[in-house]
mmCIF file of C-alpha atoms in Angstrom:
data_model
loop_
_atom_site.group_PDB
_atom_site.id
_atom_site.type_symbol
_atom_site.label_atom_id
_atom_site.label_comp_id
_atom_site.label_asym_id
_atom_site.label_seq_id
_atom_site.Cartn_x
_atom_site.Cartn_y
_atom_site.Cartn_z
ATOM 1 C CA MET A 1 -22.507 40.622 9.162
ATOM 2 C CA VAL A 2 -25.700 38.802 10.181
ATOM 3 C CA ALA A 3 -28.538 41.067 11.298
ATOM 4 C CA SER A 4 -30.200 40.381 14.650
ATOM 5 C CA LYS A 5 -33.538 39.688 12.942
ATOM 6 C CA ASP A 6 -31.881 36.894 10.938
ATOM 7 C CA ILE A 7 -30.672 35.047 14.041
ATOM 8 C CA ASN A 8 -32.697 32.206 15.520
ATOM 9 C CA TRP A 9 -32.408 33.225 19.161
ATOM 10 C CA LEU A 10 -34.238 30.133 20.440
ATOM 11 C CA ASN A 11 -31.617 27.893 18.850
ATOM 12 C CA VAL A 12 -28.861 30.163 20.149
ATOM 13 C CA ALA A 13 -30.224 29.558 23.658
ATOM 14 C CA ILE A 14 -30.449 25.799 23.065
ATOM 15 C CA LEU A 15 -26.820 25.767 21.926
ATOM 16 C CA THR A 16 -25.374 28.033 24.629
ATOM 17 C CA VAL A 17 -27.355 27.487 27.848
ATOM 18 C CA PRO A 18 -26.649 23.723 28.247
ATOM 19 C CA PRO A 19 -22.832 24.016 27.960
ATOM 20 C CA LEU A 20 -22.779 27.000 30.359
ATOM 21 C CA ALA A 21 -25.066 25.172 32.791
ATOM 22 C CA ALA A 22 -22.920 22.037 32.482
ATOM 23 C CA ILE A 23 -19.776 24.014 33.336
ATOM 24 C CA TYR A 24 -21.525 25.513 36.360
ATOM 25 C CA GLY A 25 -22.791 22.108 37.468
ATOM 26 C CA ILE A 26 -19.411 20.435 37.079
ATOM 27 C CA ALA A 27 -17.869 23.194 39.227
ATOM 28 C CA THR A 28 -20.515 23.091 41.966
ATOM 29 C CA THR A 29 -21.928 19.541 42.043
ATOM 30 C CA GLN A 30 -20.210 16.410 43.251
ATOM 31 C CA ALA A 31 -20.100 13.812 40.471
ATOM 32 C CA ARG A 32 -21.429 10.439 41.611
ATOM 33 C CA LEU A 33 -20.579 7.226 39.777
ATOM 34 C CA GLU A 34 -24.243 6.245 39.441
ATOM 35 C CA THR A 35 -25.046 9.592 37.856
ATOM 36 C CA LEU A 36 -22.136 9.431 35.434
ATOM 37 C CA LEU A 37 -23.136 5.928 34.349
ATOM 38 C CA TRP A 38 -26.710 7.121 33.913
ATOM 39 C CA ALA A 39 -25.445 10.085 31.835
ATOM 40 C CA VAL A 40 -23.568 7.713 29.529
ATOM 41 C CA ALA A 41 -26.576 5.406 29.208
ATOM 42 C CA TYR A 42 -28.880 8.328 28.486
ATOM 43 C CA TYR A 43 -26.382 9.674 25.952
ATOM 44 C CA PHE A 44 -26.651 6.426 24.014
ATOM 45 C CA TRP A 45 -30.434 6.306 24.296
ATOM 46 C CA THR A 46 -30.931 9.864 23.038
ATOM 47 C CA GLY A 47 -28.084 9.707 20.522
ATOM 48 C CA LEU A 48 -29.228 6.416 19.019
ATOM 49 C CA SER A 49 -32.785 7.710 18.947
ATOM 50 C CA ILE A 50 -31.552 10.366 16.521
ATOM 51 C CA THR A 51 -29.395 8.058 14.384
ATOM 52 C CA ALA A 52 -31.635 4.965 14.385
ATOM 53 C CA GLY A 53 -34.953 6.789 14.801
ATOM 54 C CA TYR A 54 -35.017 10.290 13.348
ATOM 55 C CA HIS A 55 -32.436 9.435 10.683
ATOM 56 C CA ARG A 56 -32.569 5.858 9.470
ATOM 57 C CA TYR A 57 -36.212 5.145 10.297
ATOM 58 C CA TRP A 58 -38.288 8.315 9.888
ATOM 59 C CA SER A 59 -36.084 10.162 7.374
ATOM 60 C CA HIS A 60 -35.142 7.208 5.159
ATOM 61 C CA ARG A 61 -37.544 4.374 6.061
ATOM 62 C CA SER A 62 -34.627 1.969 5.858
ATOM 63 C CA TYR A 63 -36.467 -0.551 8.058
ATOM 64 C CA ASP A 64 -39.862 -1.043 9.688
ATOM 65 C CA CYS A 65 -40.480 -0.498 13.366
ATOM 66 C CA SER A 66 -42.840 -1.888 16.006
ATOM 67 C CA PHE A 67 -44.920 0.630 17.987
ATOM 68 C CA PRO A 68 -43.014 0.134 21.282
ATOM 69 C CA MET A 69 -39.739 0.780 19.431
ATOM 70 C CA LYS A 70 -41.216 3.885 17.821
ATOM 71 C CA VAL A 71 -42.214 5.251 21.233
ATOM 72 C CA PHE A 72 -38.760 4.472 22.626
ATOM 73 C CA LEU A 73 -37.084 6.341 19.753
ATOM 74 C CA ALA A 74 -39.556 9.235 19.733
ATOM 75 C CA LEU A 75 -39.068 9.907 23.454
ATOM 76 C CA GLY A 76 -35.301 9.514 23.228
ATOM 77 C CA GLY A 77 -35.207 11.789 20.194
ATOM 78 C CA ALA A 78 -37.124 14.441 22.102
ATOM 79 C CA GLY A 79 -34.483 14.162 24.821
ATOM 80 C CA ALA A 80 -31.820 15.061 22.255
ATOM 81 C CA MET A 81 -33.451 18.497 21.820
ATOM 82 C CA GLU A 82 -32.868 18.617 18.074
ATOM 83 C CA GLY A 83 -36.433 19.402 17.096
ATOM 84 C CA SER A 84 -39.403 17.178 16.389
ATOM 85 C CA ILE A 85 -39.254 14.112 14.163
ATOM 86 C CA ARG A 86 -41.263 15.930 11.499
ATOM 87 C CA TRP A 87 -39.039 19.029 11.482
ATOM 88 C CA TRP A 88 -35.767 17.075 11.625
ATOM 89 C CA SER A 89 -36.745 14.595 8.910
ATOM 90 C CA ARG A 90 -37.986 17.320 6.550
ATOM 91 C CA GLY A 91 -34.625 19.064 6.788
ATOM 92 C CA HIS A 92 -32.714 15.846 6.330
ATOM 93 C CA ARG A 93 -34.664 14.797 3.259
ATOM 94 C CA ALA A 94 -33.925 18.222 1.776
ATOM 95 C CA HIS A 95 -30.245 17.688 2.594
ATOM 96 C CA HIS A 96 -30.213 14.504 0.530
ATOM 97 C CA ARG A 97 -32.230 15.893 -2.351
ATOM 98 C CA TYR A 98 -30.235 19.139 -2.638
ATOM 99 C CA THR A 99 -26.818 18.132 -1.270
ATOM 100 C CA ASP A 100 -24.160 20.883 -1.481
ATOM 101 C CA SER A 101 -26.575 23.429 -2.932
ATOM 102 C CA PRO A 102 -28.270 26.556 -1.515
ATOM 103 C CA LYS A 103 -31.392 24.445 -0.902
ATOM 104 C CA ASP A 104 -29.395 22.083 1.322
ATOM 105 C CA PRO A 105 -30.133 23.190 4.936
ATOM 106 C CA TYR A 106 -26.601 22.216 6.001
ATOM 107 C CA ASP A 107 -24.896 23.277 2.751
ATOM 108 C CA SER A 108 -21.238 22.325 3.199
ATOM 109 C CA SER A 109 -20.154 24.799 0.523
ATOM 110 C CA ARG A 110 -20.836 27.560 3.065
ATOM 111 C CA GLY A 111 -18.065 26.284 5.314
ATOM 112 C CA LEU A 112 -17.429 23.833 8.125
ATOM 113 C CA LEU A 113 -18.761 26.104 10.878
ATOM 114 C CA TYR A 114 -21.980 26.825 9.014
ATOM 115 C CA SER A 115 -22.683 23.148 8.317
ATOM 116 C CA HIS A 116 -21.925 22.326 11.970
ATOM 117 C CA ILE A 117 -24.030 24.911 13.851
ATOM 118 C CA GLY A 118 -24.379 27.999 11.650
ATOM 119 C CA TRP A 119 -27.436 26.612 9.899
ATOM 120 C CA MET A 120 -29.196 26.447 13.281
ATOM 121 C CA VAL A 121 -28.202 29.942 14.355
ATOM 122 C CA ILE A 122 -29.098 31.716 11.092
ATOM 123 C CA LYS A 123 -32.767 31.626 10.113
ATOM 124 C CA GLU A 124 -33.543 29.732 6.938
ATOM 125 C CA ASP A 125 -34.938 31.799 4.079
ATOM 126 C CA PRO A 126 -38.345 30.231 3.283
ATOM 127 C CA SER A 127 -37.913 31.068 -0.400
ATOM 128 C CA LYS A 128 -34.754 28.947 -0.557
ATOM 129 C CA MET A 129 -36.079 25.923 1.312
ATOM 130 C CA GLY A 130 -35.878 22.759 -0.758
ATOM 131 C CA ARG A 131 -39.215 21.045 -1.359
ATOM 132 C CA VAL A 132 -39.579 17.474 -0.103
ATOM 133 C CA ASP A 133 -42.422 15.026 0.421
ATOM 134 C CA ILE A 134 -43.290 14.440 4.090
ATOM 135 C CA SER A 135 -46.838 13.199 3.551
ATOM 136 C CA ASP A 136 -45.926 9.902 5.218
ATOM 137 C CA LEU A 137 -44.838 11.775 8.341
ATOM 138 C CA ASN A 138 -48.034 13.837 8.356
ATOM 139 C CA ARG A 139 -50.022 10.573 8.380
ATOM 140 C CA ASP A 140 -48.030 9.133 11.289
ATOM 141 C CA GLU A 141 -50.014 9.741 14.486
ATOM 142 C CA LEU A 142 -47.031 9.342 16.795
ATOM 143 C CA VAL A 143 -44.921 11.727 14.701
ATOM 144 C CA MET A 144 -47.652 14.354 14.708
ATOM 145 C CA TRP A 145 -48.305 13.920 18.440
ATOM 146 C CA GLN A 146 -44.632 14.451 19.194
ATOM 147 C CA HIS A 147 -44.501 17.431 16.823
ATOM 148 C CA LYS A 148 -47.523 19.154 18.409
ATOM 149 C CA ASN A 149 -46.305 18.525 21.973
ATOM 150 C CA TYR A 150 -42.603 19.063 21.390
ATOM 151 C CA LEU A 151 -42.348 22.429 23.197
ATOM 152 C CA TRP A 152 -42.990 20.751 26.557
ATOM 153 C CA LEU A 153 -41.904 17.198 25.686
ATOM 154 C CA GLY A 154 -38.408 18.261 24.571
ATOM 155 C CA PRO A 155 -37.374 20.064 27.789
ATOM 156 C CA LEU A 156 -39.064 17.365 29.875
ATOM 157 C CA MET A 157 -37.062 14.546 28.278
ATOM 158 C CA ALA A 158 -33.843 16.545 27.938
ATOM 159 C CA PHE A 159 -33.600 17.980 31.463
ATOM 160 C CA LEU A 160 -36.324 16.980 33.911
ATOM 161 C CA PHE A 161 -36.508 13.252 33.096
ATOM 162 C CA PRO A 162 -32.775 12.495 33.644
ATOM 163 C CA ALA A 163 -32.843 14.540 36.845
ATOM 164 C CA ILE A 164 -35.918 12.708 38.191
ATOM 165 C CA VAL A 165 -34.388 9.294 37.374
ATOM 166 C CA ALA A 166 -31.237 10.218 39.288
ATOM 167 C CA TYR A 167 -33.293 11.609 42.185
ATOM 168 C CA ILE A 168 -35.564 8.585 42.513
ATOM 169 C CA GLY A 169 -32.728 6.142 41.938
ATOM 170 C CA TRP A 170 -30.032 7.498 44.280
ATOM 171 C CA GLY A 171 -31.096 10.940 45.474
ATOM 172 C CA ASP A 172 -29.030 13.042 43.055
ATOM 173 C CA PHE A 173 -31.435 15.475 41.365
ATOM 174 C CA TRP A 174 -28.890 18.200 40.623
ATOM 175 C CA GLY A 175 -26.285 15.739 39.421
ATOM 176 C CA GLY A 176 -28.904 14.209 37.132
ATOM 177 C CA LEU A 177 -29.789 17.648 35.795
ATOM 178 C CA PHE A 178 -26.233 18.857 35.209
ATOM 179 C CA PHE A 179 -24.467 15.652 34.145
ATOM 180 C CA ALA A 180 -27.194 13.468 32.553
ATOM 181 C CA GLY A 181 -29.165 16.487 31.378
ATOM 182 C CA MET A 182 -26.997 19.457 30.414
ATOM 183 C CA ALA A 183 -23.547 17.931 29.835
ATOM 184 C CA ARG A 184 -24.957 14.873 28.111
ATOM 185 C CA LEU A 185 -26.994 17.074 25.790
ATOM 186 C CA VAL A 186 -23.899 19.011 24.673
ATOM 187 C CA PHE A 187 -22.214 15.776 23.593
ATOM 188 C CA VAL A 188 -25.325 14.509 21.795
ATOM 189 C CA HIS A 189 -25.721 17.802 19.942
ATOM 190 C CA HIS A 190 -22.202 17.989 18.617
ATOM 191 C CA ALA A 191 -22.062 14.278 17.824
ATOM 192 C CA THR A 192 -25.083 14.745 15.571
ATOM 193 C CA PHE A 193 -23.843 18.030 14.120
ATOM 194 C CA CYS A 194 -20.625 16.308 13.059
ATOM 195 C CA VAL A 195 -22.689 14.291 10.574
ATOM 196 C CA ASN A 196 -23.521 17.545 8.784
ATOM 197 C CA SER A 197 -20.029 19.007 9.062
ATOM 198 C CA LEU A 198 -17.145 16.616 9.693
ATOM 199 C CA ALA A 199 -18.680 13.832 7.596
ATOM 200 C CA HIS A 200 -18.514 16.169 4.581
ATOM 201 C CA TYR A 201 -14.862 17.101 5.067
ATOM 202 C CA LEU A 202 -12.897 14.210 6.567
ATOM 203 C CA GLY A 203 -12.226 10.910 4.841
ATOM 204 C CA GLU A 204 -12.549 9.063 1.555
ATOM 205 C CA ALA A 205 -15.076 9.225 -1.255
ATOM 206 C CA SER A 206 -15.443 5.455 -1.359
ATOM 207 C CA TYR A 207 -18.427 5.251 -3.725
ATOM 208 C CA ASP A 208 -18.790 8.660 -5.460
ATOM 209 C CA ASP A 209 -16.645 11.796 -5.385
ATOM 210 C CA ARG A 210 -18.987 14.197 -7.169
ATOM 211 C CA ARG A 211 -20.372 15.460 -3.857
ATOM 212 C CA THR A 212 -18.857 16.179 -0.441
ATOM 213 C CA PRO A 213 -19.927 13.236 1.798
ATOM 214 C CA ARG A 214 -16.949 11.201 3.010
ATOM 215 C CA ASP A 215 -16.241 7.948 4.889
ATOM 216 C CA HIS A 216 -14.013 8.002 7.969
ATOM 217 C CA PHE A 217 -13.641 5.932 11.128
ATOM 218 C CA ILE A 218 -13.105 8.992 13.357
ATOM 219 C CA THR A 219 -16.402 10.519 12.259
ATOM 220 C CA ALA A 220 -18.125 7.163 12.785
ATOM 221 C CA LEU A 221 -16.697 6.992 16.306
ATOM 222 C CA VAL A 222 -17.976 10.483 17.121
ATOM 223 C CA THR A 223 -21.411 10.064 15.541
ATOM 224 C CA LEU A 224 -22.516 6.600 16.713
ATOM 225 C CA GLY A 225 -21.751 5.033 13.356
ATOM 226 C CA GLU A 226 -22.899 7.767 10.979
ATOM 227 C CA GLY A 227 -19.373 8.457 9.739
ATOM 228 C CA TYR A 228 -19.477 6.263 6.637
ATOM 229 C CA HIS A 229 -21.365 9.095 5.034
ATOM 230 C CA ASN A 230 -20.300 8.594 1.434
ATOM 231 C CA PHE A 231 -21.872 5.131 1.527
ATOM 232 C CA HIS A 232 -24.981 6.563 3.144
ATOM 233 C CA HIS A 233 -25.504 9.247 0.501
ATOM 234 C CA GLU A 234 -25.086 6.664 -2.238
ATOM 235 C CA PHE A 235 -27.414 4.110 -0.599
ATOM 236 C CA PRO A 236 -29.669 6.114 1.775
ATOM 237 C CA SER A 237 -32.355 3.420 1.989
ATOM 238 C CA ASP A 238 -29.854 0.929 3.435
ATOM 239 C CA TYR A 239 -30.264 0.497 7.198
ATOM 240 C CA ARG A 240 -26.480 0.257 7.500
ATOM 241 C CA ASN A 241 -23.838 2.946 7.285
ATOM 242 C CA ALA A 242 -21.017 0.457 7.697
ATOM 243 C CA VAL A 243 -20.979 -2.595 5.438
ATOM 244 C CA PHE A 244 -17.822 -4.296 6.719
ATOM 245 C CA PHE A 245 -17.741 -6.136 10.048
ATOM 246 C CA TRP A 246 -14.759 -4.143 11.300
ATOM 247 C CA GLN A 247 -16.425 -0.753 10.772
ATOM 248 C CA TYR A 248 -17.945 0.987 13.807
ATOM 249 C CA ASP A 249 -21.714 1.374 13.491
ATOM 250 C CA PRO A 250 -23.583 0.887 16.788
ATOM 251 C CA THR A 251 -26.738 2.254 15.153
ATOM 252 C CA LYS A 252 -26.712 -0.669 12.731
ATOM 253 C CA TRP A 253 -26.085 -3.060 15.596
ATOM 254 C CA LEU A 254 -29.047 -1.686 17.555
ATOM 255 C CA ILE A 255 -31.394 -2.016 14.573
ATOM 256 C CA PHE A 256 -30.185 -5.556 13.848
ATOM 257 C CA ILE A 257 -30.359 -6.758 17.474
ATOM 258 C CA ALA A 258 -33.839 -5.248 17.804
ATOM 259 C CA SER A 259 -34.866 -7.247 14.728
ATOM 260 C CA LEU A 260 -33.945 -10.478 16.504
ATOM 261 C CA VAL A 261 -36.751 -9.882 19.026
ATOM 262 C CA GLY A 262 -39.243 -8.410 16.554
ATOM 263 C CA LEU A 263 -38.889 -4.746 17.509
ATOM 264 C CA THR A 264 -37.620 -3.922 14.023
ATOM 265 C CA TYR A 265 -38.154 -5.815 10.768
ATOM 266 C CA ASN A 266 -37.830 -5.581 6.976
ATOM 267 C CA LEU A 267 -34.296 -4.277 7.276
ATOM 268 C CA LYS A 268 -33.333 -2.904 3.856
ATOM 269 C CA MET A 269 -29.948 -3.567 2.280
ATOM 270 C CA PHE A 270 -28.882 -2.371 -1.143
ATOM 271 C CA PRO A 271 -27.801 -5.265 -3.425
ATOM 272 C CA GLU A 272 -24.151 -6.092 -2.764
ATOM 273 C CA ASN A 273 -23.530 -6.305 -6.494
ATOM 274 C CA GLU A 274 -24.390 -2.602 -6.882
ATOM 275 C CA VAL A 275 -22.483 -1.581 -3.747
ATOM 276 C CA ALA A 276 -19.398 -3.378 -5.050
ATOM 277 C CA LYS A 277 -19.766 -1.669 -8.436
ATOM 278 C CA GLY A 278 -19.613 1.765 -6.855
ATOM 279 C CA ARG A 279 -16.611 0.830 -4.739
ATOM 280 C CA ILE A 280 -14.716 -0.647 -7.697
ATOM 281 C CA GLN A 281 -15.544 2.314 -9.952
ATOM 282 C CA MET A 282 -14.023 4.708 -7.423
ATOM 283 C CA GLN A 283 -10.962 2.482 -7.054
ATOM 284 C CA GLU A 284 -10.576 2.461 -10.829
ATOM 285 C CA LYS A 285 -10.898 6.241 -10.890
ATOM 286 C CA LYS A 286 -8.200 6.630 -8.261
ATOM 287 C CA ILE A 287 -5.921 4.247 -10.152
ATOM 288 C CA ALA A 288 -6.525 6.217 -13.360
ATOM 289 C CA GLU A 289 -5.566 9.429 -11.558
ATOM 290 C CA LEU A 290 -2.361 7.819 -10.304
ATOM 291 C CA LYS A 291 -1.554 6.472 -13.758
ATOM 292 C CA GLN A 292 -1.851 9.955 -15.226
ATOM 293 C CA LYS A 293 1.035 11.061 -13.033
ATOM 294 C CA LEU A 294 3.356 8.460 -14.573
ATOM 295 C CA ASN A 295 5.101 8.321 -17.944
ATOM 296 C CA TRP A 296 3.770 5.315 -19.832
ATOM 297 C CA GLY A 297 5.558 6.123 -23.042
ATOM 298 C CA LYS A 298 3.962 7.187 -26.289
ATOM 299 C CA PRO A 299 0.578 5.460 -26.709
ATOM 300 C CA LEU A 300 0.521 2.724 -29.324
ATOM 301 C CA GLU A 301 -2.209 4.444 -31.302
ATOM 302 C CA GLN A 302 0.014 7.528 -31.670
ATOM 303 C CA LEU A 303 3.038 5.672 -33.029
ATOM 304 C CA PRO A 304 3.885 6.072 -36.718
ATOM 305 C CA GLU A 305 3.335 3.011 -38.921
ATOM 306 C CA TRP A 306 6.368 1.473 -40.637
ATOM 307 C CA GLU A 307 6.728 -1.198 -43.224
ATOM 308 C CA TRP A 308 9.322 -3.854 -42.357
ATOM 309 C CA THR A 309 11.644 -2.487 -45.018
ATOM 310 C CA LYS A 310 11.748 0.921 -43.317
ATOM 311 C CA PHE A 311 12.722 -0.740 -40.045
ATOM 312 C CA VAL A 312 15.530 -2.675 -41.756
ATOM 313 C CA SER A 313 16.765 0.484 -43.465
ATOM 314 C CA ALA A 314 16.863 2.399 -40.178
ATOM 315 C CA CYS A 315 18.975 -0.357 -38.603
ATOM 316 C CA GLU A 316 21.342 -1.026 -41.538
ATOM 317 C CA LYS A 317 21.756 2.384 -43.178
ATOM 318 C CA ASP A 318 21.169 4.719 -40.214
ATOM 319 C CA LYS A 319 22.800 2.357 -37.695
ATOM 320 C CA LYS A 320 19.872 2.632 -35.304
ATOM 321 C CA GLN A 321 19.784 0.254 -32.336
ATOM 322 C CA TYR A 322 16.242 -0.897 -33.026
ATOM 323 C CA LEU A 323 14.518 -4.199 -32.370
ATOM 324 C CA VAL A 324 10.902 -5.369 -32.620
ATOM 325 C CA VAL A 325 8.689 -7.036 -30.030
ATOM 326 C CA ASP A 326 5.060 -7.815 -30.856
ATOM 327 C CA LYS A 327 5.202 -5.521 -33.904
ATOM 328 C CA VAL A 328 6.412 -2.502 -31.875
ATOM 329 C CA VAL A 329 9.798 -0.914 -32.666
ATOM 330 C CA TYR A 330 12.006 -0.130 -29.677
ATOM 331 C CA ASP A 331 15.123 2.053 -29.582
ATOM 332 C CA CYS A 332 17.747 0.377 -27.361
ATOM 333 C CA ASP A 333 20.538 2.866 -27.984
ATOM 334 C CA GLY A 334 20.640 4.180 -24.423
ATOM 335 C CA PHE A 335 19.997 0.787 -22.895
ATOM 336 C CA MET A 336 22.686 -1.410 -24.393
ATOM 337 C CA ASP A 337 24.970 -1.246 -21.361
ATOM 338 C CA GLU A 338 22.067 -1.331 -18.886
ATOM 339 C CA HIS A 339 20.560 -4.593 -20.106
ATOM 340 C CA PRO A 340 20.631 -7.096 -17.178
ATOM 341 C CA GLY A 341 21.481 -9.933 -19.588
ATOM 342 C CA GLY A 342 24.493 -8.083 -20.925
ATOM 343 C CA ARG A 343 25.230 -6.011 -24.012
ATOM 344 C CA GLY A 344 26.110 -9.046 -26.105
ATOM 345 C CA PHE A 345 22.698 -10.684 -26.007
ATOM 346 C CA LEU A 346 20.943 -7.395 -26.769
ATOM 347 C CA LYS A 347 23.384 -6.625 -29.615
ATOM 348 C CA THR A 348 22.432 -9.835 -31.424
ATOM 349 C CA SER A 349 18.768 -8.792 -31.284
ATOM 350 C CA ILE A 350 19.234 -5.470 -33.080
ATOM 351 C CA GLY A 351 17.462 -5.341 -36.431
ATOM 352 C CA ARG A 352 15.345 -8.388 -35.711
ATOM 353 C CA ASP A 353 11.919 -9.384 -34.463
ATOM 354 C CA VAL A 354 12.620 -10.854 -31.021
ATOM 355 C CA SER A 355 8.980 -11.377 -29.939
ATOM 356 C CA ALA A 356 9.391 -15.114 -29.352
ATOM 357 C CA SER A 357 12.555 -14.878 -27.283
ATOM 358 C CA PHE A 358 11.238 -11.858 -25.322
ATOM 359 C CA ASN A 359 8.020 -13.715 -24.459
ATOM 360 C CA GLY A 360 9.498 -16.940 -23.190
ATOM 361 C CA ALA A 361 11.301 -18.855 -25.906
ATOM 362 C CA ILE A 362 14.543 -17.766 -24.225
ATOM 363 C CA TYR A 363 13.432 -15.675 -21.260
ATOM 364 C CA PHE A 364 9.974 -14.459 -20.297
ATOM 365 C CA HIS A 365 10.621 -10.822 -19.490
ATOM 366 C CA SER A 366 9.178 -9.341 -16.327
ATOM 367 C CA ASN A 367 6.420 -6.772 -15.970
ATOM 368 C CA ALA A 368 9.074 -4.250 -14.938
ATOM 369 C CA ALA A 369 10.982 -4.888 -18.173
ATOM 370 C CA ARG A 370 7.840 -4.363 -20.217
ATOM 371 C CA ASN A 371 7.032 -1.133 -18.369
ATOM 372 C CA LEU A 372 10.558 0.149 -18.945
ATOM 373 C CA ALA A 373 10.300 -0.729 -22.645
ATOM 374 C CA THR A 374 7.314 1.605 -23.052
ATOM 375 C CA GLN A 375 9.771 4.513 -22.783
ATOM 376 C CA MET A 376 11.643 3.218 -25.844
ATOM 377 C CA ARG A 377 8.762 2.951 -28.349
ATOM 378 C CA VAL A 378 9.482 4.389 -31.784
ATOM 379 C CA ALA A 379 6.949 2.977 -34.246
ATOM 380 C CA LYS A 380 4.696 0.034 -34.984
ATOM 381 C CA ILE A 381 5.118 -2.440 -37.801
ATOM 382 C CA VAL A 382 2.368 -2.975 -40.363
ATOM 383 C CA GLY A 383 2.311 -5.874 -42.728
ATOM 384 C CA GLU A 384 4.113 -9.194 -42.524
ATOM 385 C CA ILE A 385 7.535 -9.769 -40.959
ATOM 386 C CA PRO A 386 9.832 -12.144 -42.915
ATOM 387 C CA GLU A 387 10.422 -15.427 -41.088
ATOM 388 C CA ASN A 388 14.192 -15.184 -41.519
ATOM 389 C CA ASP A 389 14.176 -11.853 -39.595
ATOM 390 C CA LYS A 390 12.560 -13.425 -36.556
ATOM 391 C CA ALA A 391 14.915 -14.441 -33.765
ATOM 392 C CA LYS A 392 14.894 -18.158 -32.957
ATOM 393 C CA GLU A 393 15.599 -19.867 -29.640
ATOM 394 C CA GLU A 394 19.325 -20.289 -29.099
#
């Protein structure tokens, strides 16, 4: 049970008042098309200000930004009511440095609900806060101005600004407040929170599976492109979250398009060679896990070593149905009647080295045949095999 003194009541209000106000507004205020379109536009402005601004620019410095673009993102970020740039970026840098540990502000090991909103509701223990370097943010005049003025700037941009735009534009102050202000804010909040929660539970570990971040299209759709989170945690300085053209990442698109007109520049991309390495290593790991579930026969290094004379003795004296391919002894006793080429052909191969005929002199056996043969391994031959015991093409 969480004590009242451990609850951040300001954040509780920020998380509960907007949805309640939005419900009231939806029930009492006529929705106008202009207002709804403005709400959608403002959702993208404020949402992308978090993903492109707070996250990829100020937290990770994955690209450089012109001053007008910084102002655009700083004001939009304030309208998302998720704290100042300085506060948000400090927490996010700690998240990357201490992922999945008690020093991670959104520690996913504490459960989906905690990583979604619980971390905002429960006060953070100062003694457990992960240390990070934010000296660059402290030197940024715009960041510090926004941080010092956030208590009035946040509510202004989140609620009053969208209402005033709707009022001046088409005379719909209350619609602007409820739809573009309150309701829009609820969607922005939970879209961002899904990066801390859903992106650590849903999807594939495409580049590293030692920690919880995952890649998934659904999360990307919900979070304005932040859903390829496994890639992001592996390559946090990359301005992209999505590296393939078919992946949804409007944040990347905004940063790239802005670069075409000089608003952003020095876009950082991790070397493709290293990105591909991580992807291939995870694919190899998954293949290895699948292979472990299959019976590949006794490994060659574990087979007993036989001289050729022992093989001949087993076939002639013990009447074993053995043959040799590439110096490996196979027991065909249970396969004589199953051989696709017929029992007769296989019978003539017993007691002989049939490597040449098996590998193409008569018939080049398929991959399936070779896989099946792994179940029949008995031993491996050491030393020379007499030429007259090697099967010839017939």
